[in-house]
CSV table of C-alpha atoms in Angstrom, one decimal:
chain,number,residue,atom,x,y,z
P,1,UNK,CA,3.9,-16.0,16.4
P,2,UNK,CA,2.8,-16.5,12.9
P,3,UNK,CA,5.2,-17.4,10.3
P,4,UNK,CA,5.1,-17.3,6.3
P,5,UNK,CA,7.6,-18.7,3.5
P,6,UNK,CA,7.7,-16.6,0.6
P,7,UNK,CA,9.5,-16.9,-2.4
P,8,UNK,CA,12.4,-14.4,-3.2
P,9,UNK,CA,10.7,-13.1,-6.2
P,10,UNK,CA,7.9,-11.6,-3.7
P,11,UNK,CA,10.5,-9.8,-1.8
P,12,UNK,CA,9.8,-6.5,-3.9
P,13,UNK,CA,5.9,-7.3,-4.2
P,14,UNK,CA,4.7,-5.3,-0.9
P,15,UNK,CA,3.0,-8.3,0.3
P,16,UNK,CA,5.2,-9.8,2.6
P,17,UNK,CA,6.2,-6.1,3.9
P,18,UNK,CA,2.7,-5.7,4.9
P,19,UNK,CA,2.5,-9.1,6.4
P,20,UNK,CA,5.3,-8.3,8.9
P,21,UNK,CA,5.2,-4.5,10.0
P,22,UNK,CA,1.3,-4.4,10.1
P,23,UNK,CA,0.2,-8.0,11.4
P,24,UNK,CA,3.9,-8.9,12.3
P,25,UNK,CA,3.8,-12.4,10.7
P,26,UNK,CA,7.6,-13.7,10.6
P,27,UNK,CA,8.3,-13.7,6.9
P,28,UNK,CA,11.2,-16.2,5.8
P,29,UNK,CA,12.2,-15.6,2.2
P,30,UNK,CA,13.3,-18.9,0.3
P,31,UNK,CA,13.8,-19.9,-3.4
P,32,UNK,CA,10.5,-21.9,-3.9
P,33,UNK,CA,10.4,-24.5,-6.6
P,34,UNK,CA,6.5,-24.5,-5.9
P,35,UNK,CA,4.4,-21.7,-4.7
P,36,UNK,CA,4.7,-18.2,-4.1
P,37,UNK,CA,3.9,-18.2,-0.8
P,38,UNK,CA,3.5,-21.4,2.3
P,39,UNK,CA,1.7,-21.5,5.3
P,40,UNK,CA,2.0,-24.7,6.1
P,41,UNK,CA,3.4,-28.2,5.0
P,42,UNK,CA,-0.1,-28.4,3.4
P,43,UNK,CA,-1.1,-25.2,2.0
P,44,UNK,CA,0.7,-23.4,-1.0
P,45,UNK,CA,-0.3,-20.2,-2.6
P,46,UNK,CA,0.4,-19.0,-5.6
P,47,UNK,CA,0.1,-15.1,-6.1
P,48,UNK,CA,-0.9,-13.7,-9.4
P,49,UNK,CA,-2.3,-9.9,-10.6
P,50,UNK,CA,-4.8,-9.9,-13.3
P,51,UNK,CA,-2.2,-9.3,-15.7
P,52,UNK,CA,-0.2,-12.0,-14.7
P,53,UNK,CA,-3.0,-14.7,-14.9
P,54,UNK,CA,-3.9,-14.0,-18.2
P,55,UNK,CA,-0.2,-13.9,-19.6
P,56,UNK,CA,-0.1,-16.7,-17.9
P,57,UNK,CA,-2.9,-18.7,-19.3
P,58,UNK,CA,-1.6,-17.3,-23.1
P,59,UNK,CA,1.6,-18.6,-22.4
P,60,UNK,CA,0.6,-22.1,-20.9
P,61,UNK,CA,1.8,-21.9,-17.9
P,62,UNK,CA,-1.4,-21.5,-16.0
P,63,UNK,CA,-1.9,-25.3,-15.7
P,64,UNK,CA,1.5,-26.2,-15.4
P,65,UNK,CA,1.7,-24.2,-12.5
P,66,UNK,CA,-1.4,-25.5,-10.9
P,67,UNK,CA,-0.7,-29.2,-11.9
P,68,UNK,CA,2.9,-28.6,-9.5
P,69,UNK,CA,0.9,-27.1,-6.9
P,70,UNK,CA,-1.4,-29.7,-6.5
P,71,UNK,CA,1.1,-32.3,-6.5
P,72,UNK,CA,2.8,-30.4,-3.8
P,73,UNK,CA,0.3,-29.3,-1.5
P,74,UNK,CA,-2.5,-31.0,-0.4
P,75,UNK,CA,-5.1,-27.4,0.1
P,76,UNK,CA,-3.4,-25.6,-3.0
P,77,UNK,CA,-4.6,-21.7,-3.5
P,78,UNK,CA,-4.5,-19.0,-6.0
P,79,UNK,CA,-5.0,-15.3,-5.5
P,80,UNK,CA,-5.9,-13.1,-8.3
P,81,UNK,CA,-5.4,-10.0,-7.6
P,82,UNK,CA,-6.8,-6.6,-8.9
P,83,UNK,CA,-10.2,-5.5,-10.3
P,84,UNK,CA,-12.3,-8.4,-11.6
P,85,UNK,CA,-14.0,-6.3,-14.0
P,86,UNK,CA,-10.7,-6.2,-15.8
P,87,UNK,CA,-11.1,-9.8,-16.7
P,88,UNK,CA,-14.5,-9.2,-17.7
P,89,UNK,CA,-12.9,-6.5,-20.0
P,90,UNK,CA,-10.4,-9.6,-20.4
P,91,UNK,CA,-12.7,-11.7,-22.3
P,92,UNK,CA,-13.3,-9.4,-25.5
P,93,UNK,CA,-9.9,-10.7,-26.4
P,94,UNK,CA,-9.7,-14.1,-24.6
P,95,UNK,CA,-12.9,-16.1,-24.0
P,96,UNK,CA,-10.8,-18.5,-21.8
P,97,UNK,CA,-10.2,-16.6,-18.6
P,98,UNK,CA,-13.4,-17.7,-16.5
P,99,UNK,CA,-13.5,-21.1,-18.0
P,100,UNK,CA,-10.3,-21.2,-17.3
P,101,UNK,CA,-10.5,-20.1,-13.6
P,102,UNK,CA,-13.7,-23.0,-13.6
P,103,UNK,CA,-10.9,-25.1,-14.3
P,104,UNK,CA,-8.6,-24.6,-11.9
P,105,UNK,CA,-11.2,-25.0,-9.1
P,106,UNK,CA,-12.9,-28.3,-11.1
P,107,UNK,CA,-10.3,-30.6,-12.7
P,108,UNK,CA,-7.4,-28.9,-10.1
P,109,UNK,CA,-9.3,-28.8,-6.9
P,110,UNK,CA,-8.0,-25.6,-6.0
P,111,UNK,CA,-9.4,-22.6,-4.0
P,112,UNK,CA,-9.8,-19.2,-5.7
P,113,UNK,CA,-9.4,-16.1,-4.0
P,114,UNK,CA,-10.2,-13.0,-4.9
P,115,UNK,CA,-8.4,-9.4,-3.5
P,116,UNK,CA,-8.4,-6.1,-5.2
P,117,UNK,CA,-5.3,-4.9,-3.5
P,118,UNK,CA,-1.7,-6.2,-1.7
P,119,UNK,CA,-3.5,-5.3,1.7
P,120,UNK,CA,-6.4,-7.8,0.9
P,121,UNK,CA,-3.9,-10.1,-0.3
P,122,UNK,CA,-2.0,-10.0,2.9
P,123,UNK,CA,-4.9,-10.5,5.1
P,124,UNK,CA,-5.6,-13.5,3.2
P,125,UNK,CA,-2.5,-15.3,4.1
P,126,UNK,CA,-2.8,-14.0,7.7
P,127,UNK,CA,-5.9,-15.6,7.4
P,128,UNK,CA,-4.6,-18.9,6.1
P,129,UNK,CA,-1.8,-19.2,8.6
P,130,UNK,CA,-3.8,-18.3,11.5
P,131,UNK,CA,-5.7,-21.3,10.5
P,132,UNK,CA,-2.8,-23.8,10.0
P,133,UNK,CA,-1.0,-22.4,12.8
P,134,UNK,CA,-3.7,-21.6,15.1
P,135,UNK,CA,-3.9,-22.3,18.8
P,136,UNK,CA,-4.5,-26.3,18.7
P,137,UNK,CA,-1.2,-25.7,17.0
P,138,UNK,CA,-2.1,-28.7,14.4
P,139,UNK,CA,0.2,-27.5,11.6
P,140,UNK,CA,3.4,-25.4,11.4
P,141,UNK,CA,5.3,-24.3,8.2
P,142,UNK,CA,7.8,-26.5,7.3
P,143,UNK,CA,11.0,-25.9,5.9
P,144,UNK,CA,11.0,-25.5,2.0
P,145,UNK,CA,13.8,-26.5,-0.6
P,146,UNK,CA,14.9,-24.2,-3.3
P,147,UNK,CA,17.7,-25.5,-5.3
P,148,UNK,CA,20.0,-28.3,-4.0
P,149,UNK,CA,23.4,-27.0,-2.7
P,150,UNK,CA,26.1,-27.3,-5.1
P,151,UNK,CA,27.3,-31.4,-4.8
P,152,UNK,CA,24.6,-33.0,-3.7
P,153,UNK,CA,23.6,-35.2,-6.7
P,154,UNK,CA,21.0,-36.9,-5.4
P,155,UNK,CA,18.9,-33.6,-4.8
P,156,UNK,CA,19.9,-32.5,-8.2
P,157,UNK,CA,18.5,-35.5,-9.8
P,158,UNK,CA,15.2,-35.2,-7.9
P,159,UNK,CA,15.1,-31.9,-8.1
P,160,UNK,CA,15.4,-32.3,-12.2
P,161,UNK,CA,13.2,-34.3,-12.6
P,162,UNK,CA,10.4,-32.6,-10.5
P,163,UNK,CA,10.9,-30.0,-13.0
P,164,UNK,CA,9.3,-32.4,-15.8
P,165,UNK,CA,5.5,-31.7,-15.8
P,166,UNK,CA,3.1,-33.4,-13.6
P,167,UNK,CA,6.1,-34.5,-11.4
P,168,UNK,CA,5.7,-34.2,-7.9
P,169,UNK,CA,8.4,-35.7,-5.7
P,170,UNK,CA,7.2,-39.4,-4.9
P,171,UNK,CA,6.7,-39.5,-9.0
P,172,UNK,CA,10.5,-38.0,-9.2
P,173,UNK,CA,12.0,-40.9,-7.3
P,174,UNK,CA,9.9,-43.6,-9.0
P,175,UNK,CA,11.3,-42.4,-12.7
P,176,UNK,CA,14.9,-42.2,-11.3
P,177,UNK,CA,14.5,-45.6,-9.7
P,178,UNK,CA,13.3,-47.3,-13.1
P,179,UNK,CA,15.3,-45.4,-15.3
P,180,UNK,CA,18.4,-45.3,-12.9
P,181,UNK,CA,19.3,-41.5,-14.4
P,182,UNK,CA,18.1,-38.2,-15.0
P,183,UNK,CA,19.6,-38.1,-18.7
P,184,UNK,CA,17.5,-41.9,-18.8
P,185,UNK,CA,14.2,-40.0,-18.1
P,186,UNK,CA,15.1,-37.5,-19.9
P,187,UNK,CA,15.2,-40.2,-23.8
P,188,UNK,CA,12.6,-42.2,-22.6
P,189,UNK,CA,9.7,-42.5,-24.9
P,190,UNK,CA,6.0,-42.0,-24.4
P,191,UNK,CA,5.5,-45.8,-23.7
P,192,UNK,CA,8.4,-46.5,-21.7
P,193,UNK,CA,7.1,-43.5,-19.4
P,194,UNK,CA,4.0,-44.2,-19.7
P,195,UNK,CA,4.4,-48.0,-17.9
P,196,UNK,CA,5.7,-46.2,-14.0
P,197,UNK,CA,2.8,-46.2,-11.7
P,198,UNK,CA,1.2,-43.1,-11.5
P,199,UNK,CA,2.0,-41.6,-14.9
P,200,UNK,CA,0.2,-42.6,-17.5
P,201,UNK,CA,-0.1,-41.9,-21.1
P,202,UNK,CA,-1.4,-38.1,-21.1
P,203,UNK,CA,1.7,-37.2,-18.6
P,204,UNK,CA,3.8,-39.1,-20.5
P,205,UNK,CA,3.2,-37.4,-23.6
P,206,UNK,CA,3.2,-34.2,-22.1
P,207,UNK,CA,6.5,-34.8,-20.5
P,208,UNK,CA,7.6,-36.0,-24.2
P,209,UNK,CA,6.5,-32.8,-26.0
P,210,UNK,CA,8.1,-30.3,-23.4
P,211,UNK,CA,11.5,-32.0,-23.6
P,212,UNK,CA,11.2,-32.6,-27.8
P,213,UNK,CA,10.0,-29.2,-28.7
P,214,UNK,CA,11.6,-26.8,-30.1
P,215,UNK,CA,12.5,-23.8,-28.7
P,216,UNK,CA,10.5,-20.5,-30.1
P,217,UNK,CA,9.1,-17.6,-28.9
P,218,UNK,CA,5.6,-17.0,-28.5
P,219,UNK,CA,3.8,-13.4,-28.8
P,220,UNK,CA,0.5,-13.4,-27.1
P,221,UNK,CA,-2.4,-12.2,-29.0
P,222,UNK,CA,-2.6,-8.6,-29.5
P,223,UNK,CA,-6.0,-8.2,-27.9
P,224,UNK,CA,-4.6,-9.8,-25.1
P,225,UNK,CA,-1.0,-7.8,-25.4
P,226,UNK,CA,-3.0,-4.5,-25.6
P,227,UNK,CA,-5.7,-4.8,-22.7
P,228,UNK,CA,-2.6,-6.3,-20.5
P,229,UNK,CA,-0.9,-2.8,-21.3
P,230,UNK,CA,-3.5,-1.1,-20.6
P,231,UNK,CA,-4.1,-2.4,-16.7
P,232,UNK,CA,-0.1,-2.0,-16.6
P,233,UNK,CA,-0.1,1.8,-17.6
């Protein structure tokens, strides 16, 4: 029997009630750091509506969120989902959202899917999991970590630091392990960061600006704000 981790903020989405009463895939719902959805130990996929990709990408958090996933899982999807002439519509007010998506799939490596509705969406992580979980039986979900239960520091510390952009877990334990603390990695500068293997400069700077700067609130352009309420209404 097929199963499927889904994060608890898909609970209410439809999605993973399809998946079990109409293909009856065993959904587990966890608190998933990375992902939206797992059907596998290798592939992670991250659920988005239209709407939701181009907030999204105004925000910034587009790339973070695809940087994690990458680091996390080695065949990293996203689904966009809803009409794709609404991004066309999109890109009146924000010429990024197909360069964008050229992006993801060029400098990310990660596959693009495409469903107009939570039914398509569902069959497409059938799909995936039938695949992973077929019957050679090569790959079966594994179990996935939320947040660390409440005294165990040595979770909390990795889990902290994977939080910092472009951190994956093997990255994590190398900048506890030179720094010796999270509060360490935390004031380091750009060129002490910079010097652990497999960071570099660009992550290091990145890390430095999203732990320096200051906190303010950011209105999305009102093209952008206005065509997302449209699709909404």
């Amino acid at each position: 029997m097929l199963r499927v981790y889904a994060d608890e903020r898909e609970r209410r989405s439809g999605v993973p009630e399809i998946l079990a009463k109409k293909y009856g895939v065993i959904v587990t719902f966890k608190n998933m750091p990375v992902a939206d959805y797992a059907v596998s130990d290798r592939v992670g996929i991250e659920r988005k509506s239209v709407s939701d990709f181009l907030k999204s990408l105004a925000d910034g958090r587009l790339f973070n969120q695809a940087r994690r996933l990458k680091e996390v899982y080695q065949k990293p999807f996203i689904i966009v989902e809803g009409k794709w002439d609404w991004v066309e519509k999109a890109e009146r007010t924000s010429k990024a959202a197909s360069p964008a998506l050229a992006s993801l799939v060029y400098d990310f490596g990660i596959g693009i899917i495409y469903t107009l509705t939570k039914e398509d969406t569902a069959r497409v992580i059938k799909f995936l999991a039938e695949r992973e979980q077929g019957e050679n039986k090569r790959r079966v979900p594994v179990k996935l970590q939320g947040k660390p239960p409440i005294g165990d520091v040595r979770q909390w510390q990795l889990f902290l630091v994977q939080c910092l952009p472009g951190v994956g877990p093997k990255l994590a334990e190398k900048l506890l392990e030179r720094f010796g603390s999270v509060r360490a990695v935390f004031n380091a500068s750009v060129a002490e960061l910079s010097k652990v293997e497999g960071l570099g400069t660009n992550k290091a700077q990145e890390i430095v600006k999203v732990l320096t700067a200051p906190w303010k609130i950011r209105k999305d352009k009102e093209g952008l704000e206005k065509f997302i309420k449209k699709e909404d209404s």
